[in-house]
Amino acid sequence: MPAAGPLLAAVEVLPAEGELSTAARFTVADTETVLPGHYPGFPIFPGVCLVECARQGAEATLPDGAKGARLAAVESTRFTGPVFPGDRIDIALAWKLTPAGDWQVRAKLTTGRGPAAGVRLRYAAPATTGEEAAA
C-alpha cells in the first residue's frame, strides 16, 4: 500500500488469520518528518500517527462486504505506551459488521515493549444502487 498522510513509509499488510481478523505492521524510521518536533531531543511517535497506521492497515484489509466503505468516524483512541524511532508497530485488526450496517474495526497496536494504543474506527457501508438513485 502506498504511503499516505503524515507517514513516510507504508503500512505492511501481513497474511490474514481470516477475513475478519487481519494484521499489519509499521516500522518507525528515524527519518519520519514528525519526529524532530515531537519532542526535540526525545522523539516520540505522535498518537495521531498511530491512528494513521491503524487507518492504513484497516483500509488495506477491508472485508469483502466492506469494499468501497469510507471512514466515517474515529470512535475511540487510547494511547497506552510510547513509540520511539526504530520501533516496529504490530497492528492486530478485528472487524465486525454493526447492526446499522456499518463496519467497525478495533485495532490493537503493540511494540516490543507491549501495548502502545487501541483505536476503534467505523466505516460507512458503501451506498447501494437504490440509495445512490435516491441521493
PDB file of C-alpha atoms in Angstrom:
ATOM      1  CA  MET A   1       0.000   0.000   0.000  1.00  0.00           C
ATOM      2  CA  PRO A   2       1.493   3.404  -0.913  1.00  0.00           C
ATOM      3  CA  ALA A   3       2.264   5.820   1.895  1.00  0.00           C
ATOM      4  CA  ALA A   4      -0.379   8.430   2.605  1.00  0.00           C
ATOM      5  CA  GLY A   5      -0.805  11.274   5.052  1.00  0.00           C
ATOM      6  CA  PRO A   6       1.913  12.159   7.516  1.00  0.00           C
ATOM      7  CA  LEU A   7       3.864   8.877   7.257  1.00  0.00           C
ATOM      8  CA  LEU A   8       6.906   8.498   5.015  1.00  0.00           C
ATOM      9  CA  ALA A   9       6.681   4.723   4.758  1.00  0.00           C
ATOM     10  CA  ALA A  10       3.742   2.435   4.095  1.00  0.00           C
ATOM     11  CA  VAL A  11       1.999   0.094   6.488  1.00  0.00           C
ATOM     12  CA  GLU A  12       2.811  -3.504   5.564  1.00  0.00           C
ATOM     13  CA  VAL A  13      -0.154  -5.883   5.380  1.00  0.00           C
ATOM     14  CA  LEU A  14       0.524  -9.330   6.852  1.00  0.00           C
ATOM     15  CA  PRO A  15      -1.139 -12.626   5.946  1.00  0.00           C
ATOM     16  CA  ALA A  16      -4.670 -12.665   7.367  1.00  0.00           C
ATOM     17  CA  GLU A  17      -5.832 -15.114  10.018  1.00  0.00           C
ATOM     18  CA  GLY A  18      -9.305 -14.832   8.484  1.00  0.00           C
ATOM     19  CA  GLU A  19     -11.454 -12.278   6.706  1.00  0.00           C
ATOM     20  CA  LEU A  20     -12.462 -10.540   9.955  1.00  0.00           C
ATOM     21  CA  SER A  21      -9.108 -10.882  11.740  1.00  0.00           C
ATOM     22  CA  THR A  22      -6.269  -9.189   9.896  1.00  0.00           C
ATOM     23  CA  ALA A  23      -2.849  -7.766  10.708  1.00  0.00           C
ATOM     24  CA  ALA A  24      -0.349  -5.183   9.566  1.00  0.00           C
ATOM     25  CA  ARG A  25       2.873  -3.616  10.792  1.00  0.00           C
ATOM     26  CA  PHE A  26       4.831  -0.391  10.510  1.00  0.00           C
ATOM     27  CA  THR A  27       8.415   0.414  11.423  1.00  0.00           C
ATOM     28  CA  VAL A  28       9.040   3.944  12.654  1.00  0.00           C
ATOM     29  CA  ALA A  29      12.045   5.248  10.714  1.00  0.00           C
ATOM     30  CA  ASP A  30      14.434   7.725  12.295  1.00  0.00           C
ATOM     31  CA  THR A  31      13.687   9.929   9.272  1.00  0.00           C
ATOM     32  CA  GLU A  32       9.925  10.302   9.883  1.00  0.00           C
ATOM     33  CA  THR A  33       9.226  14.020   9.417  1.00  0.00           C
ATOM     34  CA  VAL A  34       7.032  14.236  12.539  1.00  0.00           C
ATOM     35  CA  LEU A  35       9.833  13.248  14.933  1.00  0.00           C
ATOM     36  CA  PRO A  36      12.042  16.377  15.174  1.00  0.00           C
ATOM     37  CA  GLY A  37       9.258  18.486  16.703  1.00  0.00           C
ATOM     38  CA  HIS A  38       7.732  15.754  18.874  1.00  0.00           C
ATOM     39  CA  TYR A  39       9.769  16.176  21.173  1.00  0.00           C
ATOM     40  CA  PRO A  40      13.131  17.829  20.436  1.00  0.00           C
ATOM     41  CA  GLY A  41      15.899  15.760  22.000  1.00  0.00           C
ATOM     42  CA  PHE A  42      13.485  12.930  22.952  1.00  0.00           C
ATOM     43  CA  PRO A  43      11.500  11.899  19.860  1.00  0.00           C
ATOM     44  CA  ILE A  44       8.212  10.053  20.400  1.00  0.00           C
ATOM     45  CA  PHE A  45       5.985   8.936  17.518  1.00  0.00           C
ATOM     46  CA  PRO A  46       2.769  11.028  17.850  1.00  0.00           C
ATOM     47  CA  GLY A  47      -0.564   9.410  18.700  1.00  0.00           C
ATOM     48  CA  VAL A  48      -2.185  10.826  15.573  1.00  0.00           C
ATOM     49  CA  CYS A  49       0.368   8.845  13.563  1.00  0.00           C
ATOM     50  CA  LEU A  50      -0.655   5.673  15.386  1.00  0.00           C
ATOM     51  CA  VAL A  51      -4.254   6.387  14.334  1.00  0.00           C
ATOM     52  CA  GLU A  52      -2.984   6.836  10.765  1.00  0.00           C
ATOM     53  CA  CYS A  53      -1.203   3.464  10.947  1.00  0.00           C
ATOM     54  CA  ALA A  54      -4.458   1.864  12.104  1.00  0.00           C
ATOM     55  CA  ARG A  55      -6.381   3.593   9.280  1.00  0.00           C
ATOM     56  CA  GLN A  56      -3.929   2.477   6.610  1.00  0.00           C
ATOM     57  CA  GLY A  57      -3.934  -1.081   7.933  1.00  0.00           C
ATOM     58  CA  ALA A  58      -7.736  -1.115   8.093  1.00  0.00           C
ATOM     59  CA  GLU A  59      -8.227   0.221   4.584  1.00  0.00           C
ATOM     60  CA  ALA A  60      -5.740  -2.288   3.185  1.00  0.00           C
ATOM     61  CA  THR A  61      -7.630  -5.176   4.810  1.00  0.00           C
ATOM     62  CA  LEU A  62     -11.305  -4.241   4.377  1.00  0.00           C
ATOM     63  CA  PRO A  63     -13.504  -7.363   4.461  1.00  0.00           C
ATOM     64  CA  ASP A  64     -15.154  -8.297   1.152  1.00  0.00           C
ATOM     65  CA  GLY A  65     -18.514  -6.910   2.325  1.00  0.00           C
ATOM     66  CA  ALA A  66     -16.903  -3.568   3.191  1.00  0.00           C
ATOM     67  CA  LYS A  67     -15.191  -2.880  -0.123  1.00  0.00           C
ATOM     68  CA  GLY A  68     -15.917   0.724  -1.063  1.00  0.00           C
ATOM     69  CA  ALA A  69     -16.703   1.750   2.521  1.00  0.00           C
ATOM     70  CA  ARG A  70     -15.325   5.096   3.683  1.00  0.00           C
ATOM     71  CA  LEU A  71     -14.026   6.182   7.063  1.00  0.00           C
ATOM     72  CA  ALA A  72     -16.955   7.695   8.946  1.00  0.00           C
ATOM     73  CA  ALA A  73     -15.572   8.093  12.476  1.00  0.00           C
ATOM     74  CA  VAL A  74     -12.678   7.598  14.810  1.00  0.00           C
ATOM     75  CA  GLU A  75     -14.843   6.206  17.601  1.00  0.00           C
ATOM     76  CA  SER A  76     -12.159   5.907  20.253  1.00  0.00           C
ATOM     77  CA  THR A  77      -8.440   6.050  20.872  1.00  0.00           C
ATOM     78  CA  ARG A  78      -6.359   5.124  23.871  1.00  0.00           C
ATOM     79  CA  PHE A  79      -2.613   5.591  23.944  1.00  0.00           C
ATOM     80  CA  THR A  80      -1.040   3.231  26.452  1.00  0.00           C
ATOM     81  CA  GLY A  81       2.694   3.266  25.756  1.00  0.00           C
ATOM     82  CA  PRO A  82       5.320   5.318  23.942  1.00  0.00           C
ATOM     83  CA  VAL A  83       6.536   4.525  20.433  1.00  0.00           C
ATOM     84  CA  PHE A  84      10.093   5.526  19.573  1.00  0.00           C
ATOM     85  CA  PRO A  85      12.125   5.765  16.362  1.00  0.00           C
ATOM     86  CA  GLY A  86      13.155   2.269  15.285  1.00  0.00           C
ATOM     87  CA  ASP A  87      10.138   0.584  16.906  1.00  0.00           C
ATOM     88  CA  ARG A  88       8.126  -1.915  14.917  1.00  0.00           C
ATOM     89  CA  ILE A  89       4.411  -1.465  15.492  1.00  0.00           C
ATOM     90  CA  ASP A  90       2.349  -4.639  15.161  1.00  0.00           C
ATOM     91  CA  ILE A  91      -1.284  -3.918  14.337  1.00  0.00           C
ATOM     92  CA  ALA A  92      -3.960  -6.548  15.059  1.00  0.00           C
ATOM     93  CA  LEU A  93      -7.279  -5.680  13.387  1.00  0.00           C
ATOM     94  CA  ALA A  94     -10.646  -7.199  14.308  1.00  0.00           C
ATOM     95  CA  TRP A  95     -13.583  -6.386  12.015  1.00  0.00           C
ATOM     96  CA  LYS A  96     -17.310  -6.640  12.676  1.00  0.00           C
ATOM     97  CA  LEU A  97     -20.474  -5.593  10.903  1.00  0.00           C
ATOM     98  CA  THR A  98     -22.605  -3.320  13.113  1.00  0.00           C
ATOM     99  CA  PRO A  99     -26.412  -3.614  13.421  1.00  0.00           C
ATOM    100  CA  ALA A 100     -26.641  -0.343  11.443  1.00  0.00           C
ATOM    101  CA  GLY A 101     -24.805  -1.963   8.511  1.00  0.00           C
ATOM    102  CA  ASP A 102     -21.525  -0.092   9.012  1.00  0.00           C
ATOM    103  CA  TRP A 103     -18.184  -1.808   9.565  1.00  0.00           C
ATOM    104  CA  GLN A 104     -16.227  -1.351  12.765  1.00  0.00           C
ATOM    105  CA  VAL A 105     -12.582  -2.253  13.246  1.00  0.00           C
ATOM    106  CA  ARG A 106     -10.737  -2.468  16.542  1.00  0.00           C
ATOM    107  CA  ALA A 107      -7.006  -2.038  16.141  1.00  0.00           C
ATOM    108  CA  LYS A 108      -4.539  -3.038  18.849  1.00  0.00           C
ATOM    109  CA  LEU A 109      -1.105  -1.558  18.282  1.00  0.00           C
ATOM    110  CA  THR A 110       1.876  -3.023  20.131  1.00  0.00           C
ATOM    111  CA  THR A 111       5.663  -2.681  20.150  1.00  0.00           C
ATOM    112  CA  GLY A 112       8.326  -4.939  21.619  1.00  0.00           C
ATOM    113  CA  ARG A 113       7.693  -3.231  24.978  1.00  0.00           C
ATOM    114  CA  GLY A 114       3.967  -4.036  24.982  1.00  0.00           C
ATOM    115  CA  PRO A 115       0.704  -2.214  24.205  1.00  0.00           C
ATOM    116  CA  ALA A 116       1.021   1.189  22.521  1.00  0.00           C
ATOM    117  CA  ALA A 117      -2.567   2.061  21.528  1.00  0.00           C
ATOM    118  CA  GLY A 118      -6.094   0.904  20.936  1.00  0.00           C
ATOM    119  CA  VAL A 119      -8.057   2.522  18.110  1.00  0.00           C
ATOM    120  CA  ARG A 120     -11.666   1.915  17.059  1.00  0.00           C
ATOM    121  CA  LEU A 121     -12.708   3.115  13.593  1.00  0.00           C
ATOM    122  CA  ARG A 122     -16.105   2.986  11.892  1.00  0.00           C
ATOM    123  CA  TYR A 123     -16.512   2.710   8.131  1.00  0.00           C
ATOM    124  CA  ALA A 124     -19.762   3.682   6.461  1.00  0.00           C
ATOM    125  CA  ALA A 125     -21.206   0.941   4.332  1.00  0.00           C
ATOM    126  CA  PRO A 126     -20.881   1.563   0.621  1.00  0.00           C
ATOM    127  CA  ALA A 127     -24.046   3.018  -0.937  1.00  0.00           C
ATOM    128  CA  THR A 128     -26.241   0.595  -2.832  1.00  0.00           C
ATOM    129  CA  THR A 129     -27.693   1.375  -6.220  1.00  0.00           C
ATOM    130  CA  GLY A 130     -31.071   2.244  -4.655  1.00  0.00           C
ATOM    131  CA  GLU A 131     -29.516   4.674  -2.164  1.00  0.00           C
ATOM    132  CA  GLU A 132     -27.429   6.321  -4.891  1.00  0.00           C
ATOM    133  CA  ALA A 133     -30.514   6.859  -7.001  1.00  0.00           C
ATOM    134  CA  ALA A 134     -32.368   8.450  -4.066  1.00  0.00           C
ATOM    135  CA  ALA A 135     -29.487  10.871  -3.386  1.00  0.00           C
TER     136      ALA A 135
END
